[in-house]
């Protein structure tokens, strides 16, 4: 570690931040784990800088982590007593309209990517929170309100550049086994400094939040989910994006974030009416809006920095039994302005809802990803929130076994709950061999795949 200042002086385009630096607290802030204190933060400004950083860190046996948005719910983007490689200065984007792709820097945040694409009336599937690192979100699956129309984030990646364990820049193209590994196992093989992703034409959508009357929250949850199941059975249009949540508004409220991802707002209004009829509505903010502005609106429900963790489970359906558990626990959610509950969905209409031999991401049957965010603003609420979240997850695990997917979503799992053989299935041996080939020394052990 004593050699870091010398390295920084020889590489002035990489910023070195140490605990005594004035900007240390600003740059060490991540979504969770507010007390984590890395030994140093390196902020490269180019792919070449990343290459030099990785070479230096590995040659000196210095442990390091990679951070962009810092939204890993289990704090893996930054650790105590290690160096943080902060990629956020790698936020370039080059749009190639002829191929309908964009080359994006590995450090770009979701809002910055969407802002640039919107200048050309383009979109790519993204998550719902503006400050999330796009590439990390996409590599491990990438659920969101555009996935029913365009597919998951993982299926948008058609190429990449990585810095490998030797510090060499490797270009990864379609058909390469390394691209298959990145598409689902993410950063286990190197620092992804650039990703080439598919883009699509889109300018304005019909979107907003539907807040249902929740003075009797269990009844609202049962009514909504019963009606929604009937609509799912009939078939939903791919243009329709929905995310169910319970937000703490000042009292727990059932919300559905609605997006109609088409310029045909007449049909979109018809579907808005159908969704709004599933339970009594208190507030409806849905209207014409840009994808960027909609992302900003949804992001208001998520704190910038917090403490806590995630509990999760993936289910084939929100059955009456599951809805009863959700209704029970959300009705007694601990009082804290940060606590959240939401459900992501991969619908049968999605291009990603079928096997894909070019990706190691295997959760491709229609399903729901339950996200129990036991995050709090106040320290004194943390223990109660964690207990509530753990008991909530345990209750869901006791519902009908046939309705539960073998593995939960990798991005939402803490290390001790990751079961690679269930998450990757028949791809696990391929991944182990690939890992040995490109990172036999396990330089990138902080990545969340744990091969």
XYZ file of C-alpha atoms in Angstrom:
451
model
C 0.000 0.000 0.000
C 2.940 2.326 0.607
C 3.655 2.253 -3.132
C 0.253 3.700 -4.125
C 1.358 7.370 -3.989
C 4.292 6.583 -6.264
C 1.969 4.788 -8.701
C -0.410 7.752 -8.688
C 2.375 10.261 -9.320
C 3.455 8.252 -12.365
C -0.140 8.002 -13.609
C -1.662 11.481 -13.131
C -4.813 10.642 -15.115
C -5.784 8.225 -12.340
C -6.941 10.025 -9.223
C -5.795 8.587 -5.892
C -8.017 9.281 -2.895
C -6.880 8.236 0.576
C -8.661 8.571 3.944
C -7.027 11.938 4.581
C -8.127 13.363 1.191
C -10.839 16.081 1.385
C -13.019 14.187 -1.096
C -12.657 10.779 0.598
C -16.071 10.737 2.277
C -17.770 11.915 -0.900
C -16.273 9.182 -3.059
C -16.566 6.358 -0.536
C -20.351 6.777 -0.220
C -22.254 3.794 -1.593
C -25.904 2.775 -1.383
C -25.513 0.566 1.701
C -22.794 0.104 4.349
C -22.308 3.804 5.166
C -19.431 3.039 7.571
C -17.227 1.077 5.142
C -13.762 2.615 4.775
C -11.525 1.389 1.944
C -7.771 1.859 2.304
C -7.751 3.931 -0.876
C -9.861 4.758 -3.919
C -8.431 4.797 -7.436
C -10.424 6.683 -10.081
C -9.092 5.891 -13.581
C -10.222 8.077 -16.468
C -9.624 5.681 -19.372
C -9.425 2.006 -20.280
C -5.630 2.316 -20.358
C -5.736 3.698 -16.814
C -7.782 0.692 -15.668
C -5.244 -1.618 -17.293
C -2.393 0.050 -15.407
C -4.334 -0.027 -12.130
C -5.112 -3.739 -12.382
C -1.511 -4.557 -13.315
C -0.223 -2.573 -10.347
C -2.707 -3.990 -7.833
C -2.218 -7.607 -8.870
C 1.584 -7.366 -9.027
C 1.594 -6.017 -5.456
C -1.028 -8.513 -4.210
C -3.319 -5.690 -3.132
C -6.976 -6.770 -2.804
C -9.459 -4.561 -4.627
C -13.118 -4.213 -5.500
C -14.916 -2.601 -8.448
C -17.578 0.044 -7.894
C -19.823 2.044 -10.180
C -23.232 2.925 -8.737
C -22.428 1.129 -5.490
C -25.928 -0.377 -5.326
C -24.933 -3.938 -4.512
C -27.234 -4.580 -1.557
C -24.617 -6.629 0.265
C -21.777 -4.129 0.059
C -19.507 -5.983 -2.370
C -18.526 -2.905 -4.364
C -16.442 -1.570 -1.480
C -14.678 -3.280 1.425
C -12.647 -2.250 4.428
C -8.878 -2.706 4.122
C -8.872 -2.948 0.328
C -8.580 -0.609 -2.630
C -11.703 0.494 -4.467
C -11.387 0.817 -8.242
C -14.040 3.442 -9.025
C -15.017 3.299 -12.711
C -17.441 6.224 -12.791
C -15.162 8.380 -14.946
C -15.534 5.774 -17.718
C -18.974 7.092 -18.678
C -18.622 7.575 -22.430
C -21.218 6.458 -24.952
C -20.903 6.038 -28.719
C -24.165 5.412 -30.575
C -23.990 3.413 -33.802
C -27.370 3.850 -35.471
C -26.562 1.634 -38.441
C -26.249 -1.407 -36.189
C -28.649 -0.025 -33.538
C -26.071 -0.513 -30.827
C -24.196 1.706 -28.407
C -20.752 1.307 -26.882
C -21.007 2.389 -23.265
C -18.296 2.912 -20.697
C -18.183 0.402 -17.876
C -18.708 3.166 -15.326
C -21.832 4.748 -16.783
C -24.869 5.222 -14.545
C -28.340 4.328 -15.791
C -29.590 7.920 -15.897
C -26.548 9.142 -17.842
C -26.989 6.382 -20.400
C -30.706 7.032 -20.875
C -30.122 10.795 -21.080
C -27.680 10.370 -23.957
C -29.858 7.837 -25.771
C -32.909 10.093 -25.441
C -31.106 12.815 -27.395
C -31.406 10.447 -30.365
C -34.918 9.205 -29.426
C -33.448 5.844 -28.407
C -33.724 3.551 -25.389
C -32.186 0.371 -24.058
C -33.674 -1.749 -21.277
C -32.598 -0.402 -17.901
C -33.559 -0.630 -14.269
C -35.807 1.738 -12.374
C -33.257 3.649 -10.256
C -31.194 6.403 -11.864
C -27.965 6.020 -9.838
C -27.455 2.292 -10.505
C -24.405 1.301 -12.553
C -25.782 0.144 -15.896
C -23.255 -2.531 -16.874
C -23.348 -4.325 -13.515
C -27.147 -4.258 -13.612
C -27.191 -5.766 -17.097
C -24.505 -8.446 -16.703
C -26.277 -10.402 -13.962
C -29.789 -10.396 -15.461
C -31.220 -6.902 -15.534
C -34.951 -6.744 -14.773
C -36.968 -3.634 -15.507
C -40.092 -2.115 -16.988
C -38.871 -2.561 -20.587
C -38.020 -6.273 -20.339
C -41.362 -7.542 -21.617
C -40.868 -5.648 -24.878
C -37.113 -5.845 -25.439
C -35.858 -8.540 -23.068
C -33.663 -8.499 -19.988
C -30.545 -6.373 -19.729
C -28.294 -9.428 -20.001
C -29.626 -10.137 -23.496
C -28.783 -6.653 -24.777
C -25.013 -7.187 -24.436
C -23.520 -8.068 -27.839
C -19.867 -7.244 -27.150
C -17.498 -5.988 -24.483
C -13.992 -4.978 -23.540
C -12.516 -6.280 -20.322
C -9.263 -5.775 -18.472
C -8.142 -9.258 -17.450
C -6.106 -10.468 -14.485
C -2.836 -9.566 -16.231
C -4.014 -6.027 -16.901
C -4.453 -6.695 -20.613
C -7.394 -5.266 -22.557
C -9.390 -8.027 -24.232
C -12.064 -7.363 -26.851
C -14.974 -9.787 -26.552
C -17.212 -10.402 -29.548
C -20.368 -12.349 -30.338
C -19.684 -16.072 -30.253
C -16.778 -15.796 -27.815
C -17.072 -18.024 -24.748
C -16.057 -15.071 -22.584
C -19.099 -13.091 -23.758
C -21.317 -16.010 -22.800
C -19.744 -15.972 -19.335
C -20.096 -12.227 -18.883
C -23.786 -12.519 -19.789
C -24.903 -13.884 -16.442
C -21.706 -14.245 -14.387
C -20.618 -10.647 -14.830
C -17.322 -9.427 -13.447
C -15.899 -12.798 -12.410
C -13.468 -12.714 -15.346
C -12.190 -9.145 -15.337
C -13.092 -5.480 -15.199
C -15.740 -4.802 -17.839
C -14.624 -1.386 -19.082
C -16.973 -1.203 -22.078
C -20.131 -2.959 -23.193
C -21.799 -2.889 -26.590
C -25.568 -3.050 -26.155
C -28.626 -3.063 -28.363
C -30.674 0.130 -28.592
C -34.234 0.737 -29.797
C -36.302 3.650 -31.070
C -38.384 5.294 -28.362
C -38.997 8.889 -27.347
C -42.101 9.336 -25.218
C -44.006 6.781 -23.198
C -47.159 6.720 -21.082
C -45.985 6.155 -17.528
C -46.366 6.982 -13.863
C -47.477 5.583 -10.521
C -50.880 4.192 -9.547
C -51.415 4.446 -5.782
C -54.197 2.192 -4.551
C -56.340 2.917 -1.528
C -54.417 1.145 1.242
C -56.197 1.900 4.505
C -56.909 -1.842 4.345
C -53.616 -2.886 2.753
C -54.176 -6.683 2.862
C -57.449 -6.332 0.967
C -55.848 -4.060 -1.650
C -53.014 -6.553 -2.194
C -55.405 -9.505 -2.525
C -57.730 -7.662 -4.927
C -54.935 -6.381 -7.118
C -53.113 -9.706 -7.412
C -56.271 -11.720 -8.037
C -57.267 -9.393 -10.876
C -53.726 -9.225 -12.231
C -53.452 -13.035 -12.394
C -56.557 -13.099 -14.567
C -55.026 -10.545 -16.943
C -51.765 -12.520 -17.097
C -53.678 -15.687 -17.972
C -55.386 -13.861 -20.826
C -52.060 -12.459 -22.051
C -50.585 -9.001 -21.671
C -49.177 -6.862 -24.502
C -45.353 -6.685 -24.551
C -45.524 -2.875 -24.503
C -46.951 -2.958 -20.989
C -44.477 -2.696 -18.116
C -45.589 -3.054 -14.496
C -43.879 -3.200 -11.110
C -45.836 -3.807 -7.921
C -44.494 -2.231 -4.723
C -45.372 -1.214 -1.192
C -43.979 2.221 -0.424
C -43.931 3.983 2.939
C -45.729 7.240 1.891
C -46.387 8.182 5.088
C -48.290 4.952 5.690
C -47.649 1.710 3.762
C -49.293 2.030 0.351
C -49.717 -0.384 -2.552
C -48.229 1.223 -5.661
C -47.930 -0.034 -9.212
C -45.426 1.650 -11.489
C -46.961 1.605 -14.959
C -45.269 2.147 -18.319
C -46.771 1.815 -21.768
C -43.719 1.598 -24.011
C -45.276 2.599 -27.311
C -46.349 5.760 -29.083
C -49.903 4.367 -29.285
C -51.167 6.047 -26.145
C -54.792 5.272 -26.970
C -54.207 1.547 -26.441
C -51.988 2.421 -23.485
C -54.857 4.326 -21.862
C -57.076 1.265 -22.293
C -54.555 -0.842 -20.387
C -54.137 1.856 -17.778
C -57.885 1.689 -17.189
C -57.713 -2.101 -16.829
C -54.893 -1.984 -14.284
C -56.542 0.873 -12.388
C -59.772 -1.126 -12.105
C -58.119 -3.965 -10.150
C -58.530 -2.154 -6.819
C -59.751 1.276 -5.647
C -57.300 3.981 -6.740
C -56.178 6.830 -4.513
C -53.748 8.651 -6.854
C -52.891 8.171 -10.535
C -49.899 10.090 -11.925
C -49.691 8.272 -15.276
C -49.283 10.534 -18.299
C -47.080 11.197 -21.341
C -43.467 11.387 -20.193
C -39.950 10.650 -21.393
C -38.169 7.507 -20.129
C -35.567 9.713 -18.420
C -38.170 11.762 -16.563
C -40.031 8.598 -15.547
C -36.817 7.091 -14.152
C -36.310 10.257 -12.113
C -39.845 9.988 -10.721
C -39.448 6.337 -9.676
C -36.028 7.065 -8.159
C -37.612 9.492 -5.699
C -38.925 6.480 -3.796
C -35.394 5.120 -3.225
C -32.887 6.752 -0.825
C -29.482 7.838 -2.072
C -27.648 6.165 0.797
C -28.904 3.820 3.483
C -28.074 0.801 5.621
C -29.431 -2.725 5.758
C -29.656 -5.586 3.286
C -31.873 -7.424 0.816
C -33.996 -10.548 1.252
C -35.305 -12.199 -1.889
C -37.020 -15.205 -3.431
C -38.131 -15.991 -6.999
C -41.618 -17.385 -7.616
C -43.492 -18.707 -10.610
C -46.756 -17.021 -9.632
C -48.172 -14.685 -7.005
C -50.693 -17.254 -5.811
C -53.394 -16.604 -3.216
C -51.073 -18.209 -0.658
C -48.177 -15.933 -1.624
C -50.418 -12.850 -1.702
C -51.598 -13.698 1.811
C -47.998 -13.755 3.079
C -47.244 -10.458 1.308
C -50.397 -8.880 2.729
C -49.581 -10.070 6.251
C -45.997 -8.802 6.328
C -46.454 -5.535 4.460
C -49.375 -4.658 6.744
C -46.930 -4.749 9.685
C -43.886 -3.315 7.979
C -41.657 -1.548 10.534
C -41.915 2.218 10.567
C -39.001 3.751 8.630
C -39.018 5.980 5.525
C -36.482 3.807 3.650
C -38.165 0.389 3.869
C -39.424 -0.930 0.533
C -41.027 -4.004 -0.960
C -41.345 -4.596 -4.690
C -41.725 -7.342 -7.268
C -39.952 -7.575 -10.625
C -41.319 -9.842 -13.314
C -40.174 -11.765 -16.370
C -43.327 -12.299 -18.403
C -43.970 -14.951 -21.022
C -44.203 -12.217 -23.688
C -40.553 -11.231 -23.164
C -37.889 -12.172 -25.745
C -35.844 -13.369 -22.741
C -38.455 -15.910 -21.625
C -36.866 -18.812 -23.492
C -33.500 -20.646 -23.319
C -30.469 -18.805 -24.659
C -27.322 -20.825 -25.355
C -25.256 -17.624 -25.607
C -25.792 -16.707 -21.946
C -25.218 -18.465 -18.614
C -28.283 -16.733 -17.143
C -30.831 -19.573 -16.875
C -33.865 -18.119 -15.050
C -35.869 -17.810 -18.246
C -39.273 -19.236 -17.447
C -41.884 -16.605 -16.525
C -41.422 -15.663 -12.870
C -41.507 -12.960 -10.214
C -38.477 -11.690 -8.268
C -39.495 -10.599 -4.780
C -37.361 -7.782 -3.360
C -37.634 -7.199 0.400
C -35.473 -4.124 1.036
C -34.791 -4.045 4.766
C -33.055 -0.689 4.588
C -33.478 2.027 7.169
C -32.777 5.702 7.691
C -32.491 5.376 11.456
C -29.976 3.103 13.207
C -32.391 2.169 15.946
C -34.788 0.631 13.393
C -32.253 -1.686 11.753
C -32.589 -4.758 13.962
C -36.394 -4.746 13.783
C -36.254 -4.289 9.998
C -33.803 -7.167 9.534
C -35.922 -9.453 11.693
C -39.041 -8.495 9.724
C -37.296 -9.110 6.384
C -35.856 -12.462 7.435
C -39.198 -13.689 8.744
C -40.928 -12.407 5.591
C -38.518 -14.366 3.379
C -38.861 -17.478 5.561
C -42.654 -17.310 5.312
C -42.459 -17.104 1.510
C -40.096 -20.083 1.472
C -42.749 -22.105 3.308
C -45.332 -21.573 0.562
C -45.946 -24.272 -2.067
C -42.531 -25.665 -3.040
C -43.475 -26.232 -6.681
C -44.068 -22.487 -7.060
C -40.538 -21.549 -5.947
C -37.678 -21.352 -8.450
C -34.586 -23.398 -7.518
C -32.457 -20.257 -7.184
C -33.066 -16.639 -6.294
C -31.667 -13.698 -8.264
C -27.867 -13.632 -7.936
C -27.584 -9.837 -7.661
C -29.833 -9.812 -4.600
C -28.154 -12.623 -2.642
C -25.559 -12.346 0.123
C -22.494 -14.525 -0.288
C -23.614 -17.140 2.245
C -26.878 -17.780 0.343
C -25.358 -18.185 -3.125
C -25.606 -21.714 -4.511
C -23.765 -21.635 -7.873
C -24.993 -25.080 -8.935
C -28.597 -23.860 -8.721
C -27.983 -20.396 -10.158
C -26.000 -21.575 -13.206
C -27.258 -25.156 -13.602
C -25.569 -27.021 -16.447
C -23.468 -23.928 -17.208
C -21.513 -24.199 -13.957
C -18.801 -26.508 -15.276
C -18.337 -24.269 -18.318
C -17.952 -21.276 -16.019
C -15.451 -23.021 -13.757
C -13.296 -23.944 -16.741
C -13.568 -20.418 -18.145
C -12.674 -18.904 -14.779
C -9.586 -21.111 -14.501
C -8.564 -20.170 -18.029
C -8.840 -16.381 -17.704
C -8.479 -15.802 -13.937
C -6.863 -18.878 -12.445
C -5.452 -16.837 -9.573
C -8.945 -15.562 -8.659
C -7.898 -11.924 -8.867
C -11.534 -10.924 -9.275
C -12.752 -12.786 -6.187
C -14.828 -9.802 -5.097
C -17.205 -10.335 -8.033
C -20.554 -11.738 -6.971
C -20.668 -15.024 -8.912
C -18.387 -16.962 -6.501
C -17.365 -19.636 -8.937
